Amino acid sequence: MKQGNQTNRRRFLQTSIAGGVAALTSGATAKEIVLEPSRSTGRDIFETGTYGVPSQFATSARIKGSANGLHGASRTPLAETHGIITPSGLHFEVHHGGVPDIPPLEHKLLIHGMVDDAKMFTMEDIMRFPSVSRTYFLECSGNGEQEWSSPSASTTTVQATHGLTSCSEWTGVPLKLVLNEVGIRTDAKWMLAEGDDSSRMGRSIPMWKVLDDALLVYAQNGEFLRPEQGFPLRLFVPGFEGNMNVKWLHRLEFGDKPWWSHQEVARYSDPRPNGKKVVFSFYMDAKSVITSPSSTMRLNGPGFYEITGLAWSGKGKVARVEVSTDGGATWRDAHLQTPIMTKCHTRFRLPWNWNGRDAILQSRVTDDTGYVQPDYEQLYVEKSRIGMMHNNAIQSWKVAADGNVSNVHHV
Ligand SMILES: Nc1nc2c(c(=O)[nH]1)N[C@H]1C(S)=C(S)[C@@H](COP(=O)(O)O)O[C@H]1N2
Ligand SMILES: [Mo]
């Protein structure tokens, strides 16, 4: 039996090499491989607790309270996540007033204002409505803020430059179903969503979005929301800036005009070159970034590497991702991994044979509205020279001849 496995293994390695991966410089040849005898019995099921944890050898690390000035933020280590789903425990977090611990049996959602019948819903009431599960990205509009205002150090990783985006399967109730129970008056044009944390986060959401795809979310990646993501209930407005996805949701008020809350007037508004500020920008524009190779990684000599990364758009699906290895002089289409879903991270991949010379890696996404991700020069013109929110410019990583990859911001 064991003999058979060894032969299979040898055959597998031989076919791989014959199959055209000869450019790989690492990996032992079959004749060097000596299989160890079977291991002794491993750990028992419950030895590491009743909830599974990653391997002790998996080194994914979070940066909590990272150096971008945002109050209470952690970032997703994008270089160390695979596929499109962010593990719940690595979902980025932004808290304006800490994380409250809310007992779900005590939690209630008040729906009032321009409605026929104001009502209070328990979590049990909400979960009795028909639910849906949808995979969406969530991105803080402050993602990349530092890169825009004052380009950060060459050792800044993709976690620090782009880690305020994550992607999960969210389960919840379409908000419009619940609204049938209260009867929204026809003159209601806006909804205020308010959180039950100390920041009392309040955002005005336009009625058309409420009736389109807004969700009352209670679960994430197959289990209840983490406290940090808004347990027991959060508003989800797919493709809209993170801030509008109000966590610990306890109040929805309907009215005929926006509330001009502190968040929308002071913080989540965008300066423009003409000195004016744009409010209610809502959408996260199409954006992409190469997650590997990326800053602080090291390439082990010339040869084959896979360039891979993530692309997304708050307005729809990713239609195309192009990759440049020469600082934007030439571009090649990357392979888009299916499924490609609306308002969802899409994984792209491109094989690359590195010749060992200096290279500048960039990615550029086009979404299905035809919108193309801008470079920094375009961003300066279209948005602002010194910006804060909604940086979706093309990111550049430099691969030096010694294999070291660094953040060169833009070229
Ligand atoms: N109640 C409440 N909702 C909130 C926040 C908050 O501080 N309190 N932060 C907002 C911001 S700025 C962002 S970017 C997202 C972050 O969601 P996450 O922590 O689940 O990633 O939640 C938003 N919803
Ligand atoms: Mo945010």
Short mmCIF file of C-alpha atoms in Angstrom, two decimals, residues 6 25 60 103 118 167 190 196 200 312 342:
data_model
loop_
_atom_site.label_atom_id
_atom_site.label_comp_id
_atom_site.label_asym_id
_atom_site.label_seq_id
_atom_site.Cartn_x
_atom_site.Cartn_y
_atom_site.Cartn_z
CA GLN A 6 5.25 6.38 -3.24
CA THR A 25 13.32 26.66 -9.74
CA SER A 60 -1.76 35.65 9.18
CA PRO A 103 -27.64 40.47 24.13
CA ALA A 118 -44.44 52.70 13.73
CA CYS A 167 -15.65 40.21 1.45
CA TRP A 190 -34.77 59.14 2.93
CA ASP A 196 -26.78 51.33 19.25
CA ARG A 200 -24.73 56.53 17.75
CA TRP A 312 -14.25 45.02 -7.12
CA THR A 342 -21.94 41.97 -8.39
#
